[in-house]
Coordinates of C-alpha atoms and ligand atoms in Angstrom, one line a residue:
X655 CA -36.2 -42.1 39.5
X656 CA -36.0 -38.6 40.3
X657 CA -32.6 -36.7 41.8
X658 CA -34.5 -36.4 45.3
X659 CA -35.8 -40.6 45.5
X660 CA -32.4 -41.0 43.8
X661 CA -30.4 -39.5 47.1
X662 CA -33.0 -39.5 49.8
X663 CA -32.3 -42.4 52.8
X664 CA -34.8 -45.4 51.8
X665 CA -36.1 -45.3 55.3
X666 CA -37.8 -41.8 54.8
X667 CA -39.2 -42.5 51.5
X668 CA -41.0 -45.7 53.2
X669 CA -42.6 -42.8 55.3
X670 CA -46.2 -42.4 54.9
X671 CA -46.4 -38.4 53.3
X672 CA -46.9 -36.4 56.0
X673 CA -50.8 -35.4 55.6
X674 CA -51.1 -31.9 57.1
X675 CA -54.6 -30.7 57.5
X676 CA -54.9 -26.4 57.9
X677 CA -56.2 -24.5 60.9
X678 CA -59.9 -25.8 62.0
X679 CA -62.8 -23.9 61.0
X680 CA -63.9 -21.3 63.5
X681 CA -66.4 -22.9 65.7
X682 CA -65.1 -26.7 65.4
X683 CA -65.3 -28.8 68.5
X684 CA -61.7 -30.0 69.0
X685 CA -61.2 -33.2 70.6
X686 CA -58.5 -34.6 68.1
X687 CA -55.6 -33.8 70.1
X688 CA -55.6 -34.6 73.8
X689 CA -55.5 -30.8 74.9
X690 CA -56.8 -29.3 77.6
X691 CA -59.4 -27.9 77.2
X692 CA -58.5 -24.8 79.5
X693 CA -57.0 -21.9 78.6
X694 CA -53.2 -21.8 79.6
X695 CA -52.8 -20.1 82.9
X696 CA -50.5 -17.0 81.2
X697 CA -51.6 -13.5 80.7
X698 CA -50.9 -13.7 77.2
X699 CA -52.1 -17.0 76.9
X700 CA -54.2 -17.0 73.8
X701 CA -55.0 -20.8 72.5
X702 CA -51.6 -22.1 74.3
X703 CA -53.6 -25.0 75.5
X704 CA -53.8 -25.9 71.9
X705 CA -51.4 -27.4 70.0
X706 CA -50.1 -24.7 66.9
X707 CA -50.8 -25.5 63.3
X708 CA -47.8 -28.3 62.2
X709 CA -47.1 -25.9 59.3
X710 CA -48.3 -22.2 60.2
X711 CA -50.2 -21.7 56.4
X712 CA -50.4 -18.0 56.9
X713 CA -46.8 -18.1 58.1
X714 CA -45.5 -20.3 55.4
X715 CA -47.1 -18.0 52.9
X716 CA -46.1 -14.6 54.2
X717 CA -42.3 -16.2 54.0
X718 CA -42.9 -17.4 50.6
X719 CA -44.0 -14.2 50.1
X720 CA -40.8 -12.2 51.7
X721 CA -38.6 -14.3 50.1
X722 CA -40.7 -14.2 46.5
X723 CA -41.1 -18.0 46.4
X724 CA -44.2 -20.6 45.8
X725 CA -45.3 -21.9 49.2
X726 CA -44.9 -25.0 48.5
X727 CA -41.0 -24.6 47.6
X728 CA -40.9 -23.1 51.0
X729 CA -40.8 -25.7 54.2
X730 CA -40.6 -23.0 57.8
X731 CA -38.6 -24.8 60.4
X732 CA -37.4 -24.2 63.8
X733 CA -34.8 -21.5 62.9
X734 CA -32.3 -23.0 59.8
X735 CA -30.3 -25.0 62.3
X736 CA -33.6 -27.1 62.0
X737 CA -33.3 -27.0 58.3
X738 CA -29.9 -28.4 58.2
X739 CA -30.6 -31.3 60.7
X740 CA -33.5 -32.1 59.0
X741 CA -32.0 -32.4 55.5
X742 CA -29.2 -34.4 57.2
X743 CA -31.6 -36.8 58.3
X744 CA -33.3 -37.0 54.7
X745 CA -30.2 -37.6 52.7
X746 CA -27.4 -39.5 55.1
X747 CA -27.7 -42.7 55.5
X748 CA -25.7 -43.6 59.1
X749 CA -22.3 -44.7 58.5
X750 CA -22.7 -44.3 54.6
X751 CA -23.0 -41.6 53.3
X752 CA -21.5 -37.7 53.9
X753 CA -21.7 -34.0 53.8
X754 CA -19.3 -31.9 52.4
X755 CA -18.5 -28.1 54.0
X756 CA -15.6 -25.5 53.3
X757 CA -13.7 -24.4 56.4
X758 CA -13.8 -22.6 58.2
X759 CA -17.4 -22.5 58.5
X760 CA -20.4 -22.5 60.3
X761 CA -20.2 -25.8 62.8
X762 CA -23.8 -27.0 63.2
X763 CA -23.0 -28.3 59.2
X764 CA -20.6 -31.3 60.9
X765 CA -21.9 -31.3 64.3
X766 CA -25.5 -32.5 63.0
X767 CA -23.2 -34.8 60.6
X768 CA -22.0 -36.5 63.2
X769 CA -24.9 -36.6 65.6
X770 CA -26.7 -38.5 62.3
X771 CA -23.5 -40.6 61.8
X772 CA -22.4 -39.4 58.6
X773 CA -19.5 -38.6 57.5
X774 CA -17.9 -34.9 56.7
X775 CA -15.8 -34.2 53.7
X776 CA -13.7 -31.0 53.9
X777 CA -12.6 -28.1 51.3
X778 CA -11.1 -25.4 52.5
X779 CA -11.8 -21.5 51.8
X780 CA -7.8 -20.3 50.5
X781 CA -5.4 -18.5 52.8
X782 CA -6.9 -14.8 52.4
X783 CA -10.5 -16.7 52.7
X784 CA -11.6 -16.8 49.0
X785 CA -13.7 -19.0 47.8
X786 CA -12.3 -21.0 45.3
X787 CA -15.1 -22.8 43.1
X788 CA -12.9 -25.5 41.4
X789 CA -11.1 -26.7 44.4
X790 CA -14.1 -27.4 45.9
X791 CA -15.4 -29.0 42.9
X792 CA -12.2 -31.0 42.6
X793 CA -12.8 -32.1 46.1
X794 CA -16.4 -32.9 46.2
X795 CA -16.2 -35.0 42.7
X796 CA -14.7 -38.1 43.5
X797 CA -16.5 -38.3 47.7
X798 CA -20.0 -37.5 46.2
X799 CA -21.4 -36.1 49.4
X800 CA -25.2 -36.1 49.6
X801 CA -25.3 -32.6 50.5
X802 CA -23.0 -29.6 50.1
X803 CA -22.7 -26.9 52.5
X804 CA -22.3 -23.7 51.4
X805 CA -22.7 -20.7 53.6
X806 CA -22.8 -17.1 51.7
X807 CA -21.9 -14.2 54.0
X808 CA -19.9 -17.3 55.5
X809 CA -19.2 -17.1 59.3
X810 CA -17.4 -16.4 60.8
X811 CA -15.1 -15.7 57.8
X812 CA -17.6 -12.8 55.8
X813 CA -16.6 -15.1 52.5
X814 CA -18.8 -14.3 49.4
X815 CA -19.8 -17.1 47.3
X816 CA -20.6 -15.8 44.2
X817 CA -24.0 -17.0 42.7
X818 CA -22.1 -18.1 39.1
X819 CA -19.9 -20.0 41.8
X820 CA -22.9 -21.7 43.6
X821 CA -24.8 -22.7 40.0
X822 CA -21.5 -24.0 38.3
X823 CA -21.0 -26.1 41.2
X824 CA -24.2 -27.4 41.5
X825 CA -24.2 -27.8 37.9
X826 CA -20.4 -29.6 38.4
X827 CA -22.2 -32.1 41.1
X828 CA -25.4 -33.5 39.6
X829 CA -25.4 -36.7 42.5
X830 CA -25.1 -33.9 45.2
X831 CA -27.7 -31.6 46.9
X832 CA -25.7 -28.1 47.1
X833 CA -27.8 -26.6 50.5
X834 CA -26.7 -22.5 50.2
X835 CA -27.3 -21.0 53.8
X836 CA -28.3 -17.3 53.7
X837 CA -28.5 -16.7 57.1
X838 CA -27.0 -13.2 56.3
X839 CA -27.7 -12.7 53.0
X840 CA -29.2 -9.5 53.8
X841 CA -26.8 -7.7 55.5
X842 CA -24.9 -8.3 51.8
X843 CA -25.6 -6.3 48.0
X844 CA -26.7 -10.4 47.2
X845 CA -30.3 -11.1 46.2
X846 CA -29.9 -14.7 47.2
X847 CA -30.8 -17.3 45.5
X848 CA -34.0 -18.5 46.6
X849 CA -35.9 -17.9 43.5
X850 CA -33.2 -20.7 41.8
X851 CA -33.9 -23.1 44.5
X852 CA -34.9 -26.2 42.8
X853 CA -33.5 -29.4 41.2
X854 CA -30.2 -29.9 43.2
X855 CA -30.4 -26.7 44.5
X856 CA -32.0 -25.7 48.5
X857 CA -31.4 -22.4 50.1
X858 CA -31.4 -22.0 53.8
X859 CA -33.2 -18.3 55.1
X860 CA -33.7 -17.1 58.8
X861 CA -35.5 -14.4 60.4
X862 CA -32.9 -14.3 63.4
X863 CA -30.5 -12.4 62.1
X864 CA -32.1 -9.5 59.7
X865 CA -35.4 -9.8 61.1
X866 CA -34.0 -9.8 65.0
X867 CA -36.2 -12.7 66.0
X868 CA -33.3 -15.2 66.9
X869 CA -35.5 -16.1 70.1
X870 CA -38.3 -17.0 68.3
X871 CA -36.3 -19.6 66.1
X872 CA -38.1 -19.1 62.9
X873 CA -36.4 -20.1 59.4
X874 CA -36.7 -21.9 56.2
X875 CA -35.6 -24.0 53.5
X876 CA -36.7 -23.5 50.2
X877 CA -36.2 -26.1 47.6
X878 CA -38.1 -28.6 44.9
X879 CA -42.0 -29.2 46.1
X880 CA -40.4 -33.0 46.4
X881 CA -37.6 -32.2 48.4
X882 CA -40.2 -30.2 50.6
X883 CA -42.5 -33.2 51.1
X884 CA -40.3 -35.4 52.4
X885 CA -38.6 -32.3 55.1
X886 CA -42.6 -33.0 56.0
X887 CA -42.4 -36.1 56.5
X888 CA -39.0 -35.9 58.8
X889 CA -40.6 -33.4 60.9
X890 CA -41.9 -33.8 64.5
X891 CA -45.4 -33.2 64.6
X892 CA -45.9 -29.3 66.0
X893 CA -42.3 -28.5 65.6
X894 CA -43.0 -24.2 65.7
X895 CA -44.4 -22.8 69.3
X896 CA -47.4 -20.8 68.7
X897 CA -46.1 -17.9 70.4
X898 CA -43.2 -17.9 67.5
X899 CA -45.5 -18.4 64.8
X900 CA -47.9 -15.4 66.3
X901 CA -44.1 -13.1 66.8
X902 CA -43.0 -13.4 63.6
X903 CA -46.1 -12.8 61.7
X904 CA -46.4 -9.8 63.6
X905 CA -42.5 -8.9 63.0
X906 CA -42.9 -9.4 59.6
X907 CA -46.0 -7.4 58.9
X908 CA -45.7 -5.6 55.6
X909 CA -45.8 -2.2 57.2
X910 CA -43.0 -3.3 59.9
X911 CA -40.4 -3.3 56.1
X912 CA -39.4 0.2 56.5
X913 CA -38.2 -0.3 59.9
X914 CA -36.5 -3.6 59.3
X915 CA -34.6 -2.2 55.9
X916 CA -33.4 0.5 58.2
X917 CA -32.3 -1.3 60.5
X918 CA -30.6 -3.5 58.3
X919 CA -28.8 -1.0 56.7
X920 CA -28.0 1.0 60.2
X921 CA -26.0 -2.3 61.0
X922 CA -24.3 -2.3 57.9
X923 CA -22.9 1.4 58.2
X924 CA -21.9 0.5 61.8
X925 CA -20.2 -2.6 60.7
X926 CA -18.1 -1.0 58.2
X927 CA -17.5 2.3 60.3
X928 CA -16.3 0.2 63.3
X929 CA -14.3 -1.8 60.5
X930 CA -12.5 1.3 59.9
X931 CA -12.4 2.3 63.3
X932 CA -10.6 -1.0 64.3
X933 CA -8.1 -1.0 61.1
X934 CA -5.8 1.2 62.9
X935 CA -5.1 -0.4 65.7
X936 CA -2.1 -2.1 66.3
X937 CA -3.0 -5.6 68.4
X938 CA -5.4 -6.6 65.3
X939 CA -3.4 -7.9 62.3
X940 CA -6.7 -8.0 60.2
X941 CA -10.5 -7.8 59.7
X942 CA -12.9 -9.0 57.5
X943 CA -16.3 -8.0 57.2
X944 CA -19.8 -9.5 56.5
X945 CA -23.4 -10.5 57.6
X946 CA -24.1 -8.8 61.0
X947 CA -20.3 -9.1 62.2
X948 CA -16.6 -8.4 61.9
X949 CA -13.7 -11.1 62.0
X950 CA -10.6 -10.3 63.1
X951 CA -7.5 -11.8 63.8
X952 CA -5.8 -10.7 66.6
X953 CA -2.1 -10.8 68.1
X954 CA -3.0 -12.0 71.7
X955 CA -6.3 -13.5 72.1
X956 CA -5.5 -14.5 75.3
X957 CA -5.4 -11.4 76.7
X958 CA -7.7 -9.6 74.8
X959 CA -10.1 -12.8 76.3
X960 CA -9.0 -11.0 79.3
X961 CA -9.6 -7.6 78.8
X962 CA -13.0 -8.0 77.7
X963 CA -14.2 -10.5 80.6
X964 CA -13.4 -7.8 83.0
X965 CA -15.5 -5.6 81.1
X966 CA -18.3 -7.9 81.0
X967 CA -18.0 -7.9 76.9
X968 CA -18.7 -11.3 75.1
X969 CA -17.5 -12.1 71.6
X970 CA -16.8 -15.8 69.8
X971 CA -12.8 -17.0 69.8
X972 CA -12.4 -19.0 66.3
X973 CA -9.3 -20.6 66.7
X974 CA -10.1 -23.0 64.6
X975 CA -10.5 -20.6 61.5
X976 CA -7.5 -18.5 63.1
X977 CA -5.5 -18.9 65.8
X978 CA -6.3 -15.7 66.6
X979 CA -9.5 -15.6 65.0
X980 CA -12.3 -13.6 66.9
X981 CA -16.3 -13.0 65.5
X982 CA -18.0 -9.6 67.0
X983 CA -21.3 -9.0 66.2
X984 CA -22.6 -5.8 65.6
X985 CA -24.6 -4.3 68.4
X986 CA -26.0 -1.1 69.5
X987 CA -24.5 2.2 69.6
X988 CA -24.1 1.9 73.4
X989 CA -22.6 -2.0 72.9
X990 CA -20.6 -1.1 70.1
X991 CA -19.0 2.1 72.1
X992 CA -17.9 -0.7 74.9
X993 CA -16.3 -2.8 71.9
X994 CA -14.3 0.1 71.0
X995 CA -13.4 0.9 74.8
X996 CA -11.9 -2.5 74.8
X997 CA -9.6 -1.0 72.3
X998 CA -8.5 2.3 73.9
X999 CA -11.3 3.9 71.9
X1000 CA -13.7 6.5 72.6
X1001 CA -16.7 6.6 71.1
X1002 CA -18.2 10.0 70.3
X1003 CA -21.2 8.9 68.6
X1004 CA -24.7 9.9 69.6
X1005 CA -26.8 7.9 71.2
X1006 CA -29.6 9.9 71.4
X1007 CA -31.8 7.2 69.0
X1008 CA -35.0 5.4 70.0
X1009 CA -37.4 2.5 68.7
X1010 CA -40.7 2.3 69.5
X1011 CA -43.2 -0.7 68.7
X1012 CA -46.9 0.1 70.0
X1013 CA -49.6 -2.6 69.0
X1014 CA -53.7 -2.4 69.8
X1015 CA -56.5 -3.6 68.3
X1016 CA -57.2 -0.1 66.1
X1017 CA -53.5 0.8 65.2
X1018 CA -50.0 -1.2 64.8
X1019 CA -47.2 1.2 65.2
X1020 CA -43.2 1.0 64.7
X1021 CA -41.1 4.5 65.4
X1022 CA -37.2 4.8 64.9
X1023 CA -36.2 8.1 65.5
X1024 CA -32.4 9.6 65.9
X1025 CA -32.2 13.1 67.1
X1026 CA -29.0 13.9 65.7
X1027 CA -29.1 13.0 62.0
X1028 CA -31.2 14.0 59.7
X1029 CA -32.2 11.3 57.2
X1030 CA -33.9 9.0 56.7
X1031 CA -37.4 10.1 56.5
X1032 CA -39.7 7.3 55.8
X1033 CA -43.1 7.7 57.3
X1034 CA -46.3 6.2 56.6
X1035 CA -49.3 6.1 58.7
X1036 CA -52.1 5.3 55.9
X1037 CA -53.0 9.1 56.7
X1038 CA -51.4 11.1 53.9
X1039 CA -51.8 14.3 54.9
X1040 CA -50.8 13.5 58.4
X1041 CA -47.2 11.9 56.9
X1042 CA -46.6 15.4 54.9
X1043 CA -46.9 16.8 58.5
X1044 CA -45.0 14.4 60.2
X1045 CA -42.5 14.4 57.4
X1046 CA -42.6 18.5 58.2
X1047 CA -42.1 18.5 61.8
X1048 CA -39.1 16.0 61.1
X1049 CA -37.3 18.0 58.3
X1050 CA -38.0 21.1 60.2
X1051 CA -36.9 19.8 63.9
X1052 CA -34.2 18.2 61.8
X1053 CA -33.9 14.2 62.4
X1054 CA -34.6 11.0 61.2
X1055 CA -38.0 9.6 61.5
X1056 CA -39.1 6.2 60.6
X1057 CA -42.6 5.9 61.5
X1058 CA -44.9 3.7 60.2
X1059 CA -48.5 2.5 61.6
X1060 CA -51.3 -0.1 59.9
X1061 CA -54.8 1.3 61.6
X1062 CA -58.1 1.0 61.6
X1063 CA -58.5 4.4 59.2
X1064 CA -61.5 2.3 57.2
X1065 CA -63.0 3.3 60.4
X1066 CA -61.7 7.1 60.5
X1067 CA -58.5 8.6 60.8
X1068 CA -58.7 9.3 64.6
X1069 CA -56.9 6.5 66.2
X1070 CA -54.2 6.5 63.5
X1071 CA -53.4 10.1 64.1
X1072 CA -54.1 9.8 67.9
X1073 CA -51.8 6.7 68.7
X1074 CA -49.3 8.0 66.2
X1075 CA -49.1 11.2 68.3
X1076 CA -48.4 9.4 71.2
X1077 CA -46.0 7.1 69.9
X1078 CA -44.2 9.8 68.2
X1079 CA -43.8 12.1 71.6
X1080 CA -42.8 8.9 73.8
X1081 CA -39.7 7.6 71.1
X1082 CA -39.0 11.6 71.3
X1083 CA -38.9 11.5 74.7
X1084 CA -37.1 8.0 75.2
X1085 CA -34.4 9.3 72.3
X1086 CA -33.9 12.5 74.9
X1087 CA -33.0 9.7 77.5
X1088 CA -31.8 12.1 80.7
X1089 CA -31.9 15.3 78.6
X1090 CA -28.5 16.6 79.9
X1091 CA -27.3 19.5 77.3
X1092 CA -30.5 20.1 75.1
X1093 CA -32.0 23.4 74.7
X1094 CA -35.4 22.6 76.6
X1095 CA -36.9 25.7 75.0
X1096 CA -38.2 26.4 71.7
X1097 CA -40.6 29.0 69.8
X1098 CA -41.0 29.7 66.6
X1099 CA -43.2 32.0 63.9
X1100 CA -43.0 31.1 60.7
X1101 CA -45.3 33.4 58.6
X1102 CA -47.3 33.5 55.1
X1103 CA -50.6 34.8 54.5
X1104 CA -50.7 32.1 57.9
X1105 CA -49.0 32.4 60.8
X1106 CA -48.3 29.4 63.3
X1107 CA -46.9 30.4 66.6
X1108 CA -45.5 27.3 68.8
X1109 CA -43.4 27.7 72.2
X1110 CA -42.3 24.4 73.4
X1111 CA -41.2 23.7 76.7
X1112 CA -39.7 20.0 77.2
X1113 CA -39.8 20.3 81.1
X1114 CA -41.5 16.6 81.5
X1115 CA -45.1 18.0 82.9
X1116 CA -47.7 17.8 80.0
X1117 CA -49.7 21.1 79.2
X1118 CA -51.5 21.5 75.5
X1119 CA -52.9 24.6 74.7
X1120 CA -54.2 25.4 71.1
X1121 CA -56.1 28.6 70.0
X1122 CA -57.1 29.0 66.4
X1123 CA -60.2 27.7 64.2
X1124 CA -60.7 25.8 61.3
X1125 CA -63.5 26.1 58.5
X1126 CA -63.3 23.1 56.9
X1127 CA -63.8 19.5 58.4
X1128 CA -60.1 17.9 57.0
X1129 CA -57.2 18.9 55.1
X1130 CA -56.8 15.9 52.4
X1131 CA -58.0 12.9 54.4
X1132 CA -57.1 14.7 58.2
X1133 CA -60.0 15.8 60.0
X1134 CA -59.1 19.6 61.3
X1135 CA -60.1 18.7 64.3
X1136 CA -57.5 15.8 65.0
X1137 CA -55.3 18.5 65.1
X1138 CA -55.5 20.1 68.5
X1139 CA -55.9 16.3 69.5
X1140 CA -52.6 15.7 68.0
X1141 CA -50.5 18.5 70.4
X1142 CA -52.1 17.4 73.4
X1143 CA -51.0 13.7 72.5
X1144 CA -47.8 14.6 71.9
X1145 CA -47.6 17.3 75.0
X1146 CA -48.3 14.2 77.2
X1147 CA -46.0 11.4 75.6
X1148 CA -43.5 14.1 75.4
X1149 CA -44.1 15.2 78.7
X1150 CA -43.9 19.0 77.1
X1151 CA -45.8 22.2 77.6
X1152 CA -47.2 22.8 74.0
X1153 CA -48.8 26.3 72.9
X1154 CA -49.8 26.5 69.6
X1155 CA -51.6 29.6 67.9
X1156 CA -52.7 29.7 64.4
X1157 CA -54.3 32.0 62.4
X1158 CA -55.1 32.9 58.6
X1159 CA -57.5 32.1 56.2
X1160 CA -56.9 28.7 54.5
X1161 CA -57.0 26.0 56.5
X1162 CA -54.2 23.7 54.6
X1163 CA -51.4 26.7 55.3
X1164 CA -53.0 26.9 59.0
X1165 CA -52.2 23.1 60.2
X1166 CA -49.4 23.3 58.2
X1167 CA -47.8 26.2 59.5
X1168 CA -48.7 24.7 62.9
X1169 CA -46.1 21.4 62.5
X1170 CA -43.8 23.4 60.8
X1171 CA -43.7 25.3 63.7
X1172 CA -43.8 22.6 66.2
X1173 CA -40.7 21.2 64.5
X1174 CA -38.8 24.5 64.2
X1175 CA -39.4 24.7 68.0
X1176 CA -38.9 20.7 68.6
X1177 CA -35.2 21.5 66.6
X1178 CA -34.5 24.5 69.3
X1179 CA -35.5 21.9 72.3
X1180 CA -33.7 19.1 71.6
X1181 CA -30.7 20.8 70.4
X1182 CA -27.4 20.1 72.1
X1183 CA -25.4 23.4 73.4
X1184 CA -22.0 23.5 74.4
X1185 CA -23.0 22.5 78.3
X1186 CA -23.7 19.5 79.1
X1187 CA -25.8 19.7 81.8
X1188 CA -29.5 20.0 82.3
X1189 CA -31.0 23.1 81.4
X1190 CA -32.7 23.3 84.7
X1191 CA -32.2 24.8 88.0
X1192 CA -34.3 21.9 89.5
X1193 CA -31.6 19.3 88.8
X1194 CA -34.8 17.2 86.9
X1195 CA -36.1 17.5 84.1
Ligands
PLP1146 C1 -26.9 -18.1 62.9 C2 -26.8 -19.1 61.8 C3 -27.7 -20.0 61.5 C4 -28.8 -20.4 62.4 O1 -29.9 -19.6 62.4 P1 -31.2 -20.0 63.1 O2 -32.2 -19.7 62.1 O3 -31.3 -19.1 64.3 O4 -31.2 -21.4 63.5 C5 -27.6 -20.8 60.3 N1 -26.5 -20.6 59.6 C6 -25.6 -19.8 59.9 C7 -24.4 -19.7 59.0 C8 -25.6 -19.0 61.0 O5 -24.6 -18.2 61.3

């Protein structure tokens, strides 16, 4: 007998295996499944009428893929919380047998416990909230719980569990499945542990933190093939909504990773810079910092309960980790900035950032751009001569650009470089929000044996003029004459008045000196001055 027969409830091993045929073959007639046979009656309706694929292969694979895993180690559920109930299910037997957590912790551990009728056995973190391996060992060994709870960035608490902590206990526990739950794993300098996840071991992942697509309720667990197989079998028939299974694959297309590491590291500088923001003030005895959040422990939680319902901001109350226990997420700059108010705390921070997702059939574009600092600089476009331009007008306007776009260029280059234009100008525009302080003006001249002349007027009515001429059809794989194309896409996503003049004899230093010069003047135009109003006599901009 194997570890998983050994512990699994006898009533799911007399399940049939779950038999889980793929997607049909294009063109099959299906009248296996009751459907209607009508489209649903939604704009974005695509096959709603039909029921999704009960395991979404290419989903399951692009997971095992992000998380660097065999497939079929890899079981995706209706976010983790799924993953936990459906373990509990597997392994607890109703009024027999238990699972075992450390508190404070996570709370869907013991509430699905309960629901199943099991029983919950309880370590606790120590005083500071350090997890002690041996104490939990010491009070797992005798109770034998089927599963083991472990939760590594813990919430609300930030805990660590070291991974030597999580294999000597699992190790320590042979009649016990140790479940790690990584829902935050990546807001942490931990790998995980995913790629261990076998025998006694299953580790818990989730797009809705890191991956923002908490709506969409997408997670895993990853664990033995056997283990895997009988989740299957526990599982209702089409547990994941098409539209979910469509969202993340689209999320989580390879060229969306810049964006999301960004991201991901965004929210970890602004967790540890509000962590130090929030350290000096007087009403909070403590903070602890982790995952996507801060935990603090505060003097009067009552009336800081207060405080923030009048100003409309909601955060979790732990009293049962702390008295005065209280989890903040991380949000936004603007979010954030109404955290600190709470506090008596202005936030000078800029604000002037923008994301930008555009998606058609020829190109799939993500922009992240943040006026006022100036790295990182991660663009790809499949274009390379057009991301040493981009990269150009970026370093020379003097922000951060993450831009990255999957397009049809086995086709051409043109829709690439035309919807990147456009995307480009509208996330600069959006970043600008209402414009109040810029510059508004910019021109510039940089020279070499080829000069590039560019004024730049931000005024919100789209004008594009270029003079000059090219010789050659590209530069490296941009065709010369995308480039015009490329300041009158960004003169009307901008809304901008664009005149560019180049001249000289090789074209390379030509469209070069051109986006140099469109950045040099972008950097004049978005620049903040000392006045903080708009820089026009209009009153609108
Ligand atoms: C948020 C959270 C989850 C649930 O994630 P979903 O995938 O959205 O269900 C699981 N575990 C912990 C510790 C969490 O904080």
């Amino acid at each position: 007998m194997t570890l998983i027969t050994r512990l699994a409830r006898p009533a799911i091993l007399a399940l049939p295996p779950s038999d889980i045929a793929g997607p049909p073959l294009p063109g099959t007639v299906r009248l296996d499944a009751n459907e209607n046979p009508y489209p649903a009656l939604v704009a974005t309706g695509g096959d709603l009428n039909r029921y999704p694929e009960p395991q979404p292969d290419v989903l399951r694979r692009r997971l095992a893929d992000l998380y660097a895993v065999q497939p079929e180690r890899l079981w995706v559920t209706r976010g983790s919380d799924d993953a936990i109930d459906l373990l509990i299910r597997t392994f607890c037997e109703a009024g027999k047998d238990s699972i075992g957590i450390v508190e404070p912790t996570f709370s869907a551990y013991a509430q699905f416990a309960s629901v199943q009728g099991a029983g919950v056995i309880r370590a606790r973190l120590d005083d500071q909230f350090a997890f002690n391996a041996d104490k939990v060992i010491e009070a797992m060994t005798a109770q034998r719980p089927k599963l083991l709870f472990l939760c590594t960035p813990n919430n609300p608490t930030g805990t660590r569990v070291a991974p030597e902590d999580v294999r000597r206990i699992a190790s320590a526990l042979p009649d016990t499945i140790v479940v790690v739950d990584e829902a935050y794993i990546e807001f942490s300098d931990d790998p995980g542990l995913a790629a261990e996840a076998s025998g006694n071991l299953v580790v818990l992942r989730t797009l809705s933190k890191a991956f923002g697509l908490a709506g969409a309720r997408i997670g895993c667990a990853i664990g033995s093939p056997e283990l895997i197989e009988l989740l299957a079998r526990v599982s209702p028939p089409y547990p994941l909504p098409g539209p979910s299974i469509a969202a993340a694959l689209d999320a989580l297309g390879p060229e969306r990773m810049p964006l999301h590491r960004k991201r991901i590291g965004d929210l970890i500088a602004e967790r540890e810079r509000l962590a130090g923001l929030l350290d000096g003030v007087g009403e909070i005895r403590s903070i602890r910092s982790g995952g996507n959040f801060l935990f603090l422990d505060v003097v009067d939680p009552q009336g800081l309960a207060r405080r923030l319902a009048a100003a409309g901001v909601r955060v979790r109350f732990r009293p049962n980790a702390l008295p005065g226990g209280v989890r903040v997420s991380i949000g936004t700059a603007a979010e954030n900035a109404a955290l600190l108010a709470i506090f008596g705390m202005t936030n000078n921070t800029s604000n002037r950032r923008a994301e930008l997702v555009r998606d058609t059939k020829e190109t799939r574009i993500a922009v992240a751009i943040d006026l006022d600092r100036d790295e990182p600089r991660v663009i790809d476009t499949g274009v390379a001569f057009f991301d040493h331009m981009l990269d150009q007008v970026a370093a020379h306007a003097g922000f951060a650009l993450t831009l990255t776009c999957r397009g049809d260029t086995d086709v051409d280059a043109h829709h690439t470089v035309e919807d990147v234009s456009i995307a480009l100008g509208g996330a600069v525009r959006q970043a600008l929000g209402d414009k109040r302080g810029i510059g508004r003006f910019g021109f510039a001249l940089p020279m070499d044996e080829a000069a590039g002349q560019v004024l730049l007027d931000l005024s919100g009515r789209p004008f594009a003029k270029f003079e000059g001429q090219f010789e050659t059809p590209a530069v490296g794989d941009l065709p010369t004459q995308m480039v015009p194309h490329v300041f009158r896409s960004l003169a009307e996503s901008l809304g901008a008045a664009i005149h560019v003049e180049v001249s000289g004899d090789n074209d390379h230093h030509k469209v070069e000196a051109a986006f140099k010069a469109f950045g040099r003047a972008l950097r004049q135009a978005v620049a903040k001055g000392s006045s903080a109003g708009l820089p026009s006599t209009k009153g609108v901009l």
